Each structure stands twice: as C-alpha cells, then as structure tokens.
Short mmCIF file of C-alpha atoms in Angstrom, two decimals:
data_model
loop_
_atom_site.label_atom_id
_atom_site.label_comp_id
_atom_site.label_asym_id
_atom_site.label_seq_id
_atom_site.Cartn_x
_atom_site.Cartn_y
_atom_site.Cartn_z
CA MET A 110 -10.41 -8.80 8.99
CA ALA A 111 -12.13 -6.31 11.16
CA MET A 112 -10.29 -3.14 11.96
CA ASN A 113 -9.23 -2.52 15.50
CA ARG A 114 -10.66 1.00 15.71
CA GLU A 115 -9.20 1.50 19.16
CA ARG A 116 -5.69 1.05 17.83
CA PRO A 117 -5.58 0.66 14.03
CA THR A 118 -2.50 -1.00 12.60
CA ILE A 119 -0.49 0.89 9.99
CA LEU A 120 2.19 -0.66 7.83
CA LEU A 121 4.93 1.86 7.14
CA VAL A 122 6.99 1.03 4.06
CA GLU A 123 9.92 3.45 3.94
CA ASP A 124 13.57 2.75 3.25
CA HIS A 125 14.98 5.94 4.81
CA ARG A 126 15.65 4.93 8.37
CA THR A 127 15.35 8.29 10.13
CA THR A 128 12.16 9.20 8.29
CA ARG A 129 10.72 5.78 9.11
CA THR A 130 11.66 6.01 12.78
CA PHE A 131 10.42 9.56 13.30
CA LEU A 132 7.18 8.90 11.46
CA ALA A 133 6.62 5.65 13.36
CA ASP A 134 7.30 7.41 16.69
CA ASN A 135 4.79 10.15 15.90
CA LEU A 136 2.13 7.68 14.79
CA THR A 137 2.71 5.48 17.84
CA VAL A 138 2.26 8.47 20.16
CA ASP A 139 -0.98 9.20 18.29
CA GLY A 140 -2.29 5.74 19.12
CA TYR A 141 -1.56 3.63 16.06
CA GLU A 142 0.00 0.20 16.06
CA ILE A 143 2.96 0.36 13.67
CA LEU A 144 4.52 -2.31 11.48
CA MET A 145 7.66 -1.29 9.60
CA ALA A 146 9.22 -2.50 6.39
CA ASP A 147 12.21 -1.08 4.55
CA CYS A 148 11.67 -2.94 1.27
CA ALA A 149 8.83 -4.27 -0.88
CA ARG A 150 9.56 -7.90 0.02
CA ASP A 151 9.09 -7.30 3.75
CA ALA A 152 6.05 -5.16 3.05
CA LEU A 153 4.34 -7.97 1.12
CA ARG A 154 5.17 -10.46 3.87
CA LEU A 155 3.65 -8.22 6.55
CA LEU A 156 0.61 -7.49 4.41
CA ALA A 157 0.03 -11.21 4.01
CA THR A 158 0.58 -12.18 7.61
CA LYS A 159 -0.31 -9.22 9.84
CA PHE A 160 -3.26 -7.76 7.95
CA PRO A 161 -2.70 -4.05 8.71
CA ASP A 162 -5.61 -1.62 8.41
CA LEU A 163 -3.69 0.79 6.19
CA ALA A 164 -0.32 0.99 4.45
CA ILE A 165 1.86 4.05 3.91
CA VAL A 166 4.15 3.36 0.97
CA ASP A 167 7.25 5.19 -0.21
CA LEU A 168 7.84 4.71 -3.94
CA GLY A 169 11.63 4.66 -3.91
CA LEU A 170 12.28 1.25 -2.36
CA PRO A 171 15.63 -0.57 -2.64
CA ASP A 172 14.39 -3.86 -4.09
CA ARG A 173 11.43 -2.79 -6.25
CA ASP A 174 9.58 0.30 -7.28
CA GLY A 175 6.78 1.14 -4.85
CA LEU A 176 4.38 1.36 -7.81
CA GLU A 177 4.92 -2.36 -8.42
CA LEU A 178 4.11 -3.00 -4.77
CA LEU A 179 0.83 -1.11 -5.20
CA ARG A 180 0.02 -3.13 -8.30
CA ASP A 181 0.81 -6.41 -6.54
CA VAL A 182 -1.53 -5.52 -3.69
CA ARG A 183 -4.36 -4.45 -5.96
CA GLU A 184 -3.96 -7.49 -8.20
CA SER A 185 -3.58 -9.92 -5.32
CA ASP A 186 -6.04 -12.77 -5.61
CA GLY A 187 -6.00 -13.27 -1.88
CA ALA A 188 -5.89 -17.03 -2.16
CA ALA A 189 -2.19 -17.25 -2.83
CA GLY A 190 -0.94 -14.24 -0.90
CA ARG A 191 -3.76 -13.61 1.56
CA ILE A 192 -3.31 -9.90 1.00
CA ASP A 193 -6.37 -7.73 1.37
CA ARG A 194 -6.46 -6.10 -2.05
CA HIS A 195 -8.83 -3.44 -0.70
CA ILE A 196 -6.48 -2.17 2.02
CA PRO A 197 -6.20 1.66 1.96
CA LEU A 198 -2.85 2.62 0.41
CA LEU A 199 -1.35 6.03 1.03
CA VAL A 200 1.67 6.93 -1.08
CA LEU A 201 4.28 9.09 0.66
CA THR A 202 6.98 10.08 -1.76
CA GLY A 203 9.42 12.63 -3.08
CA ARG A 204 8.06 12.17 -6.60
CA THR A 205 5.94 15.24 -6.92
CA GLY A 206 5.18 15.58 -10.63
CA GLU A 207 1.62 15.46 -11.91
CA LEU A 208 2.48 12.39 -13.98
CA ASP A 209 3.91 10.66 -10.90
CA LYS A 210 0.68 11.32 -9.01
CA LEU A 211 -1.44 10.04 -11.88
CA ARG A 212 0.68 6.89 -12.06
CA GLY A 213 0.29 6.39 -8.32
CA PHE A 214 -3.48 6.66 -8.44
CA ASP A 215 -3.57 4.51 -11.56
CA ARG A 216 -1.70 1.73 -9.74
CA GLY A 217 -4.15 1.82 -6.87
CA ALA A 218 -3.16 4.53 -4.41
CA ASP A 219 -6.04 5.91 -2.34
CA ASP A 220 -4.12 9.05 -1.44
CA TYR A 221 -0.86 10.66 -2.46
CA VAL A 222 1.23 12.87 -0.18
CA SER A 223 4.44 14.53 -1.37
CA LYS A 224 7.55 15.01 0.77
CA PRO A 225 8.22 17.19 2.62
CA PHE A 226 4.81 17.05 4.23
CA SER A 227 3.03 18.42 7.25
CA TYR A 228 2.56 15.67 9.83
CA PRO A 229 -0.84 16.96 11.05
CA GLU A 230 -2.07 16.89 7.43
CA LEU A 231 -0.75 13.37 6.94
CA ARG A 232 -2.51 12.27 10.11
CA ALA A 233 -5.77 13.83 8.98
CA ARG A 234 -5.51 11.98 5.68
CA ILE A 235 -4.84 8.68 7.48
CA GLU A 236 -7.89 9.23 9.66
CA ALA A 237 -10.03 10.02 6.61
CA LEU A 238 -8.96 6.80 4.89
CA LEU A 239 -9.58 4.75 8.02
CA ARG A 240 -13.02 6.33 8.45
CA ARG A 241 -13.94 5.30 4.92
CA THR A 242 -12.84 1.71 5.60
CA GLU A 243 -14.70 1.68 8.88
CA ARG A 244 -17.91 2.75 7.15
CA LYS A 245 -17.64 -0.21 4.83
CA GLU A 246 -17.02 -2.56 7.75
CA SER A 247 -19.87 -1.16 9.74
CA ARG A 248 -22.20 -2.50 7.09
CA GLY A 249 -21.09 -5.88 8.38
CA LEU A 250 -19.21 -6.98 5.29
CA LEU A 251 -16.51 -9.53 5.94
CA ARG A 252 -13.55 -9.78 3.63
CA ALA A 253 -10.90 -12.47 3.57
CA GLY A 254 -8.63 -12.53 0.57
CA PRO A 255 -10.75 -13.08 -2.54
CA ILE A 256 -13.87 -13.84 -0.49
CA GLN A 257 -16.42 -11.26 0.50
CA ILE A 258 -19.35 -12.07 2.74
CA ASP A 259 -22.48 -10.12 3.52
CA PRO A 260 -23.87 -11.82 6.65
CA LEU A 261 -27.13 -9.86 6.60
CA ALA A 262 -27.96 -10.77 3.03
CA ARG A 263 -26.44 -14.24 3.54
CA GLN A 264 -24.49 -13.86 0.33
CA ALA A 265 -20.87 -14.56 -0.51
CA TRP A 266 -18.65 -13.71 -3.48
CA LEU A 267 -15.38 -15.06 -4.77
CA HIS A 268 -13.42 -12.50 -6.81
CA GLY A 269 -16.70 -10.64 -7.14
CA ASP A 270 -18.59 -13.68 -8.48
CA ARG A 271 -21.50 -14.76 -6.37
CA LEU A 272 -21.24 -18.16 -4.73
CA GLU A 273 -24.25 -20.47 -4.56
CA LEU A 274 -23.98 -21.93 -1.08
CA SER A 275 -26.29 -23.99 1.05
CA LYS A 276 -27.31 -22.66 4.45
CA LYS A 277 -24.67 -24.68 6.34
CA GLU A 278 -21.95 -24.06 3.76
CA PHE A 279 -22.55 -20.34 4.13
CA SER A 280 -22.45 -20.55 7.92
CA LEU A 281 -19.23 -22.56 7.81
CA LEU A 282 -17.60 -20.05 5.45
CA ARG A 283 -18.74 -17.15 7.59
CA ALA A 284 -17.34 -18.75 10.74
CA LEU A 285 -13.97 -19.42 9.12
CA ALA A 286 -13.82 -15.95 7.51
CA SER A 287 -14.35 -14.24 10.87
CA ASP A 288 -10.69 -15.02 11.63
CA PRO A 289 -9.21 -16.38 8.42
CA THR A 290 -5.84 -17.65 9.63
CA ARG A 291 -7.01 -19.06 12.94
CA VAL A 292 -7.53 -22.80 13.24
CA PHE A 293 -11.10 -23.54 14.35
CA THR A 294 -11.37 -26.86 16.13
CA ARG A 295 -13.90 -29.43 14.92
CA GLU A 296 -15.75 -29.04 18.21
CA GLU A 297 -16.02 -25.29 17.82
CA LEU A 298 -17.37 -25.55 14.30
CA LEU A 299 -19.82 -28.34 15.04
CA ARG A 300 -21.16 -26.48 18.05
CA GLY A 301 -21.18 -23.04 16.40
CA VAL A 302 -22.43 -23.92 12.92
CA TRP A 303 -24.48 -27.09 13.54
CA GLY A 304 -25.43 -26.47 17.13
CA TYR A 305 -24.25 -29.89 18.29
CA ALA A 306 -24.22 -30.25 22.04
CA THR A 307 -22.09 -33.38 22.05
CA ILE A 308 -19.50 -34.23 19.48
CA GLY A 309 -19.55 -37.84 18.38
CA ARG A 310 -17.97 -39.42 15.33
CA THR A 311 -19.47 -37.47 12.45
CA ARG A 312 -18.37 -36.74 8.89
CA THR A 313 -20.80 -33.79 8.53
CA LEU A 314 -18.13 -31.13 8.89
CA ASP A 315 -15.72 -32.81 6.48
CA SER A 316 -18.36 -33.34 3.80
CA HIS A 317 -19.53 -29.72 4.02
CA ALA A 318 -15.92 -28.49 3.95
CA TYR A 319 -15.29 -30.65 0.87
CA ARG A 320 -18.34 -29.26 -0.93
CA LEU A 321 -17.48 -25.70 0.07
CA ARG A 322 -13.94 -26.12 -1.26
CA ARG A 323 -15.29 -27.40 -4.58
CA LYS A 324 -17.60 -24.40 -4.88
CA LEU A 325 -14.64 -22.11 -4.31
CA GLY A 326 -13.27 -23.38 -7.62
CA GLU A 327 -9.67 -23.77 -8.74
CA GLY A 328 -8.18 -21.85 -5.81
CA GLY A 329 -10.39 -23.79 -3.39
CA ASP A 330 -7.61 -26.17 -2.43
CA ARG A 331 -5.73 -23.20 -0.94
CA LEU A 332 -8.84 -22.23 1.01
CA VAL A 333 -10.75 -24.11 3.72
CA LEU A 334 -7.64 -25.92 4.87
CA ASN A 335 -7.86 -29.09 6.90
CA VAL A 336 -5.51 -29.10 9.87
CA TRP A 337 -5.28 -32.81 10.56
CA GLY A 338 -6.47 -33.87 13.94
CA VAL A 339 -7.51 -30.35 14.91
CA GLY A 340 -10.00 -28.70 12.57
CA TYR A 341 -10.09 -26.14 9.76
CA ARG A 342 -8.90 -22.70 8.88
CA LEU A 343 -9.74 -20.54 5.88
CA MET A 344 -6.23 -19.50 4.89
CA ASP A 345 -2.68 -20.49 5.64
CA GLY A 346 -1.28 -17.38 7.37
CA ALA A 347 0.77 -18.35 10.38
CA ALA A 348 2.69 -21.06 8.58
CA GLU A 349 4.09 -18.69 5.99
CA GLU A 350 5.00 -16.14 8.60
CA ALA A 351 7.04 -18.75 10.40
CA VAL A 352 9.13 -19.74 7.40
CA THR A 353 9.81 -16.31 5.93
CA MET B 841 31.30 25.80 -54.59
CA ILE B 842 33.09 27.69 -51.82
CA ILE B 843 29.81 29.30 -50.75
CA ALA B 844 28.07 25.90 -50.58
CA THR B 845 30.93 24.37 -48.52
CA THR B 846 30.95 27.32 -46.15
CA GLY B 847 27.18 26.97 -45.77
CA TRP B 848 27.54 23.32 -44.80
CA ILE B 849 30.26 24.10 -42.30
CA VAL B 850 28.13 26.85 -40.70
CA ALA B 851 25.11 24.51 -40.58
CA ALA B 852 27.14 21.71 -38.98
CA ALA B 853 28.66 24.10 -36.43
CA SER B 854 25.21 25.48 -35.58
CA MET B 855 23.85 21.97 -35.13
CA ALA B 856 26.76 21.04 -32.85
CA LEU B 857 26.17 24.18 -30.82
CA VAL B 858 22.47 23.43 -30.46
CA LEU B 859 23.24 19.87 -29.36
CA ARG B 860 25.83 21.11 -26.87
CA LEU B 861 23.36 23.64 -25.43
CA ARG B 862 20.67 20.96 -25.13
CA THR B 863 23.05 18.61 -23.31
CA LEU B 864 24.07 21.41 -20.99
CA SER B 865 20.46 22.33 -20.31
CA ALA B 866 19.54 18.69 -19.59
CA TRP B 867 22.53 18.41 -17.25
CA ARG B 868 21.49 21.59 -15.39
CA MET B 869 17.96 20.21 -14.98
CA GLU B 870 19.37 16.96 -13.68
CA LEU B 871 21.52 18.83 -11.15
CA VAL B 872 18.48 20.80 -9.94
CA ALA B 873 16.41 17.60 -9.73
CA ARG B 874 19.17 15.94 -7.68
CA ALA B 875 19.42 18.92 -5.35
CA CYS B 876 15.62 18.84 -4.85
CA HIS B 877 15.76 15.11 -4.15
CA GLU B 878 18.49 15.60 -1.58
CA LEU B 879 16.63 18.45 0.12
CA ARG B 880 13.32 16.60 0.46
CA GLY B 881 14.70 14.03 2.89
CA PRO B 882 16.29 16.43 5.40
CA ILE B 883 13.26 18.75 5.43
CA THR B 884 10.93 15.78 5.94
CA VAL B 885 13.06 14.43 8.77
CA ALA B 886 13.39 17.86 10.40
CA ARG B 887 9.61 18.39 10.35
CA LEU B 888 8.91 14.95 11.79
CA GLY B 889 11.61 15.39 14.43
CA LEU B 890 10.18 18.77 15.37
CA GLU B 891 6.74 17.19 15.73
CA LEU B 892 8.23 14.72 18.21
CA LEU B 893 10.06 17.46 20.12
CA ALA B 894 6.83 19.43 20.40
CA ARG B 895 5.32 16.56 22.38
CA GLU B 896 8.00 16.72 25.06
CA ASP B 897 7.58 18.58 28.33
CA GLY B 898 9.39 21.87 28.66
CA CYS B 899 9.33 22.54 24.95
CA ARG B 900 8.43 26.13 24.01
CA PRO B 901 5.43 25.70 21.70
CA GLU B 902 5.82 29.16 20.13
CA ALA B 903 9.41 28.34 19.14
CA VAL B 904 8.33 24.99 17.71
CA ARG B 905 5.57 26.67 15.67
CA ALA B 906 8.03 29.26 14.39
CA ILE B 907 10.53 26.60 13.27
CA GLU B 908 7.72 24.58 11.71
CA LEU B 909 6.68 27.66 9.73
CA GLU B 910 10.26 28.15 8.53
CA LEU B 911 10.51 24.50 7.47
CA ALA B 912 7.16 24.78 5.69
CA SER B 913 8.56 27.83 3.85
CA ALA B 914 11.60 25.78 2.86
CA GLY B 915 9.23 23.10 1.58
CA VAL B 916 7.35 25.64 -0.54
CA ALA B 917 10.65 26.98 -1.94
CA LEU B 918 11.59 23.40 -2.82
CA GLU B 919 8.30 22.94 -4.65
CA ASP B 920 9.00 26.14 -6.60
CA LEU B 921 12.51 24.97 -7.42
CA SER B 922 11.41 21.56 -8.65
CA VAL B 923 9.06 23.04 -11.28
CA ALA B 924 11.17 26.13 -12.11
CA HIS B 925 12.53 24.52 -15.29
CA GLN B 926 8.94 24.48 -16.60
CA GLY B 927 8.71 28.22 -15.96
CA ARG B 928 6.11 27.54 -13.27
CA ARG B 929 5.81 27.92 -9.51
CA GLY B 930 4.74 25.31 -7.02
CA PRO B 931 1.10 25.04 -5.92
CA TRP B 932 -0.65 27.71 -3.88
CA ARG B 933 -2.75 26.56 -0.97
CA LEU B 934 -5.35 29.14 -0.10
CA GLY B 935 -7.13 28.94 3.21
CA ALA B 936 -7.97 30.77 6.41
CA VAL B 937 -5.15 32.36 8.40
CA ASP B 938 -4.97 33.67 11.94
CA VAL B 939 -3.00 36.87 11.29
CA ALA B 940 -1.96 37.49 14.90
CA ALA B 941 -0.58 33.97 15.25
CA LEU B 942 1.23 34.19 11.93
CA LEU B 943 2.95 37.45 12.89
CA ALA B 944 3.92 36.08 16.30
CA GLU B 945 5.44 32.99 14.68
CA SER B 946 7.31 35.10 12.12
CA VAL B 947 8.81 37.30 14.85
CA GLU B 948 9.72 34.24 16.93
CA ALA B 949 11.51 32.69 13.93
CA PHE B 950 13.69 35.79 13.47
CA ARG B 951 14.34 36.51 17.12
CA PRO B 952 17.68 34.64 17.25
CA LEU B 953 18.96 36.54 14.18
CA ALA B 954 17.78 39.85 15.65
CA LEU B 955 19.50 39.06 18.95
CA ALA B 956 22.73 38.18 17.18
CA ARG B 957 22.61 41.50 15.30
CA GLY B 958 21.68 43.46 18.41
CA VAL B 959 18.34 44.43 16.91
CA GLU B 960 15.25 44.76 19.04
CA LEU B 961 12.36 42.99 17.31
CA GLY B 962 8.77 43.71 18.26
CA HIS B 963 5.32 43.28 16.84
CA HIS B 964 1.77 44.41 17.43
CA CYS B 965 -1.63 43.90 15.87
CA GLN B 966 -4.50 46.31 15.38
CA GLY B 967 -7.80 44.51 15.34
CA CYS B 968 -6.15 41.47 13.78
CA SER B 969 -8.79 38.94 12.93
CA GLY B 970 -8.55 35.92 10.68
CA VAL B 971 -8.48 36.32 6.92
CA VAL B 972 -9.45 33.88 4.21
CA GLY B 973 -8.12 33.16 0.74
CA VAL B 974 -4.47 33.30 1.82
CA ASP B 975 -1.57 30.95 1.31
CA ARG B 976 -0.31 30.94 4.89
CA VAL B 977 3.18 29.69 4.19
CA ARG B 978 3.77 32.05 1.28
CA LEU B 979 2.49 35.00 3.30
CA ALA B 980 4.94 33.98 6.02
CA GLN B 981 7.64 33.83 3.33
CA ALA B 982 6.84 37.41 2.25
CA THR B 983 6.72 38.68 5.82
CA GLY B 984 9.93 36.84 6.69
CA ASN B 985 11.76 38.43 3.76
CA LEU B 986 10.73 41.90 4.90
CA ILE B 987 11.81 41.16 8.48
CA ALA B 988 15.16 39.72 7.35
CA ASN B 989 15.73 42.80 5.18
CA ALA B 990 14.94 45.13 8.05
CA ILE B 991 17.23 43.27 10.47
CA GLU B 992 20.07 43.34 7.95
CA HIS B 993 19.77 46.95 6.82
CA GLY B 994 17.85 48.62 9.63
CA ASP B 995 19.18 50.00 12.84
CA GLY B 996 18.32 49.24 16.45
CA HIS B 997 14.64 48.50 16.35
CA VAL B 998 12.40 46.60 13.94
CA GLU B 999 8.66 46.63 14.39
CA LEU B 1000 6.18 44.37 12.64
CA CYS B 1001 2.59 45.62 12.55
CA GLY B 1002 -0.54 43.86 11.38
CA ARG B 1003 -3.93 45.38 10.77
CA THR B 1004 -7.16 44.01 9.36
CA ASP B 1005 -10.18 46.07 8.43
CA CYS B 1006 -12.86 46.11 5.77
CA ALA B 1007 -10.23 46.96 3.13
CA GLY B 1008 -8.24 43.82 3.88
CA LEU B 1009 -4.95 42.98 5.54
CA GLU B 1010 -1.98 45.24 5.97
CA ILE B 1011 1.39 44.04 7.25
CA SER B 1012 4.13 46.60 7.66
CA VAL B 1013 7.74 46.35 8.77
CA ASN B 1014 9.40 49.47 10.13
CA ASP B 1015 13.08 49.87 10.86
CA GLY B 1016 15.31 52.67 12.06
CA GLY B 1017 17.89 52.31 9.30
CA PRO B 1018 18.95 54.67 6.52
CA GLY B 1019 16.00 53.71 4.32
CA LEU B 1020 15.85 52.00 0.93
CA PRO B 1021 18.62 52.84 -1.55
CA ALA B 1022 16.08 53.19 -4.37
CA PRO B 1023 12.29 53.18 -4.83
CA VAL B 1024 10.86 49.77 -3.96
CA GLY B 1025 9.48 49.35 -7.49
CA ASP B 1026 12.99 49.77 -8.98
CA LEU B 1027 14.53 47.29 -6.53
CA VAL B 1028 11.85 44.72 -7.32
CA ARG B 1029 12.19 45.24 -11.08
CA ARG B 1030 15.98 44.85 -10.92
CA ALA B 1031 15.68 41.59 -8.96
CA ARG B 1032 12.98 40.23 -11.29
CA SER B 1033 15.15 40.85 -14.32
CA GLY B 1034 18.04 39.05 -12.64
CA ARG B 1035 20.19 42.18 -12.29
CA GLY B 1036 22.10 42.57 -9.06
CA ARG B 1037 22.17 40.48 -5.92
CA ARG B 1038 20.03 42.82 -3.82
CA GLY B 1039 16.26 43.02 -3.70
CA ARG B 1040 15.43 39.35 -4.23
CA GLY B 1041 13.57 39.12 -0.91
CA LEU B 1042 11.60 42.23 -1.83
CA ALA B 1043 10.74 40.72 -5.21
CA ILE B 1044 9.44 37.55 -3.50
CA ALA B 1045 7.35 39.64 -1.09
CA ALA B 1046 6.01 41.71 -4.00
CA ASP B 1047 5.11 38.55 -5.96
CA VAL B 1048 3.26 37.08 -2.98
CA ALA B 1049 1.33 40.33 -2.52
CA GLN B 1050 0.51 40.49 -6.23
CA ARG B 1051 -0.65 36.88 -6.27
CA HIS B 1052 -3.11 37.77 -3.49
CA GLY B 1053 -4.37 40.73 -5.52
CA GLY B 1054 -2.36 43.21 -3.45
CA ARG B 1055 0.95 45.05 -3.57
CA LEU B 1056 4.16 45.86 -1.74
CA VAL B 1057 4.65 49.57 -1.11
CA ALA B 1058 7.11 51.80 0.70
CA ALA B 1059 5.26 54.08 3.07
CA ALA B 1060 6.50 57.43 4.26
CA ASP B 1061 8.13 57.31 7.68
CA ASP B 1062 9.96 59.74 9.92
CA GLY B 1063 13.15 57.76 9.78
CA GLY B 1064 14.29 54.41 8.40
CA SER B 1065 12.14 52.52 5.97
CA ARG B 1066 8.63 51.23 6.21
CA LEU B 1067 7.54 48.50 3.82
CA LYS B 1068 3.95 47.50 3.65
CA LEU B 1069 2.12 44.50 2.22
CA GLU B 1070 -1.41 45.52 1.29
CA LEU B 1071 -3.69 42.59 0.60
CA PRO B 1072 -7.38 43.04 -0.21
CA LEU B 1073 -8.52 39.96 1.68
CA LYS B 1074 -11.80 39.02 3.22
CA GLN B 1075 -11.98 38.57 6.95
CA GLY B 1076 -12.97 35.11 8.03
#
C-alpha cells in the first residue's frame, strides 16, 4: 500500500478523549489524515481495513494492553488480518520507566515518546518515521500483508520466503498487490497482464489464479480471491469493514 | 530462659516494625506514582491545547511561548518526581539555547504575578548570543525560581539581566527588597538538608547551575539583593 505522501494517514490509538481530540486537531492542521480509535479492538479493525501509514499507540487502553496490540501487529501474518506488520508504530504513553521503554521496543515499537511531550518534537519524530518508510517505498517495493514484491527484480516473497512464479503469475500478483482490497475485473486483468485487446471466453486468468493460489501455500485460499462474475482481488478488506 | 524469651520478643517486634515500615514505604511510592499518573494527563492536554491556541489569529505568540515553557518545566518536575524514590533525577536534555528568547519568555511567564504584586518586571541582555550544552527547560526553571523569589521578597522593581561572553553565561536577578536573610550558601544548604520551608527555589537554581558546571552567587548591590547564575558555557 503506497503511502500518500501529500497527506499521510495516521491512526491515533488513545483512550483519553481530550488528549485524542487535541492531538488529532493539531495533526490535522499539520496536514495529516487522522483515523481515531479508543481501544485495541477498533485499532486492529482500522489497521486491517484502512491501511494507515503510521500508528500512534497509547499503552493504557481499556480493553487490552497496548503492548499486546504492538505484538499483534508485528506478528500479523497479513493473510488473516491484512495488517501491514511493517507499519511504523510510535508509542505515546505515560509509562516512562527504562524497563517500560525496553518492553515497548521489544514488542515492536519504532519510537517511544513519554507524556507529557512537546508537540513539535512528536511531529518531528512522526516525520522521521514516515521518511524512513518512504525511502523503502521509493525503491519500488510493494507490500500487501505477508507478500512482498520487488517489481524491478521481478521477485516475490511470502513471509520472507521467495516464491517461484512464472512470468504471468508474477504479473498477475503484482497487479493485484498494487491495490490489494480492490476488485480487479476480468477485463482489466486480461488487458493489463495478458495484453488482450478483446475479451472472449477464456480460462487463462482462472488457471493462472489457481496456480498462483497454490504457490501461495496454506494461506493461499485467503489470497487471490475470486469475486464471482466480476474478477479477482488479493485480499478481503472491504467485506470485513462492512460487518464489523 | 527469661533472657532468651526477651530476645525472641525483641526480634519479633523488630521484624514487625521493619515489615510495617516497608509497607508504609511501598504505600508512599504508590501514592507518588498515582499522583504522577494523574499529572501527566492534564499537562499533556494543556500543552496540546496551547499548541492549538497558538495557531489561532490574535493569539500573542510570546505569551504562548511563555506558558509552553512553564508547562515544559512542570513536565520536567514530574519526571524528577517519578524517579525520586530511586534517589535519581529525571533526564537532562542538553542543547543549544537562545538566551535572549529564554529570558523574554521567563519574564513574560511571570508578568501576571508581578502585576498582581505591583512589581515592575524588566529585563535586558548584554551581547546575548546563543549558548550550547544547556538544558533549556531546567535553566528556565532556575531563572524562574530566582524571579519568583525576587517578586515575593523584593520591592517595587525586579530586573533580569543576561550576559554572554568568552567566560560563559551570566543571568542575574536584581530586586529592590531588603536583601537575603542569610548568605545564599546557608539558605541553599538548609533547603538541601530539608530544614525549613524557605530557600527551596534557591536550592533548585543552585543545583541547575552546579549541573552545568557553574554556581549561584549573591553579588554585592547598592540595595536589595542580586542573585547571579554563572555558567561556564560555550557560545553557539
């Protein structure tokens, strides 16, 4: 999911309403798109459906400890939850002890800011984290859940394991991964990947999708999803958002 | 037999006393931890709210900066408080400081108090350049304590002066009051040893100066008192 550098999206997970509102207002004025959650459950839902560029996480959440939320994100396999396990996570908390900080970093925090904090400093840290992410993206790497794709090297990995894909399988995966929860119509894929000018009755797309799904292993049935009568999408994002 | 029984009774009583003291100490630490927890939220909210106010038209930026500096000082005091039970102080953040701006913000922060007390508060700088290797907020804390002292015990006019030269930074606070009741060293020592309610602000200012390799001194003046922070800092 490529970052919108013009207006990056930040998920703000904070249960204290005034802090959340004031922080969101400041960040909005500074040009960020803000998603807000007041508990870990909502945070996970937004991470899985809205794909923010960065998350600011308070540790004292009402339903679960924020450290567990960090662990869930970092251990997400992407196929089930569609959460980008590599999303920059900034912890913003009143727990200020050295041990607390070590625990935070151990569970996957990229940065740790103690309350009370200076807003300009927080903003500078957010920018630094986003810059780092942007550098990775500028290399052209695509990431969708457990799948990582390097279009230049024409290589793909699942959970870090390299996938052996044919030329068309790779192109199909790359096309779907460019917008993982969007449904690509059969026509779009046949034109874009196979270069077909006219779309007749062909099983080419289905057979390639079938083979690609098999190569994606056990979790493959939750990837490369067939939307009957329409086409394919890589992951089921919108559906879950609608029911939660 | 009697001696042995008495020994056991004394040992048991001592053990009970130790346990009681430990429980009491743990409870005190818990109370401090709770107070710190409860202070973090309001200071965070106040700083964020101030940041929003600063973006609005018609807002006096110098007043906003002064309040922000005061809230930052409160944050530093909170950090000190939260690690006090370990016999430590909170972290020091050394960096570059614009001395003229810092003094202006300190004066602005105390202007309402000075007005309420009918004290005229002024400041001036002599060749004030930036200095490096300073904890800005803690220096503001030290300066603020001297200003508050002067407003409370001085008379009529309080003047804050800053000066930087090759020897470092000098910040002095002059007031037209009756002067210090005792040598500054004695007042600081008394406060450090926990004796008396007076002099705590002076002790904080002296500690900040010492931590920067400098000192707090009382300089001779025609009338009133003149306290001076002398810090051997590099100009930056």
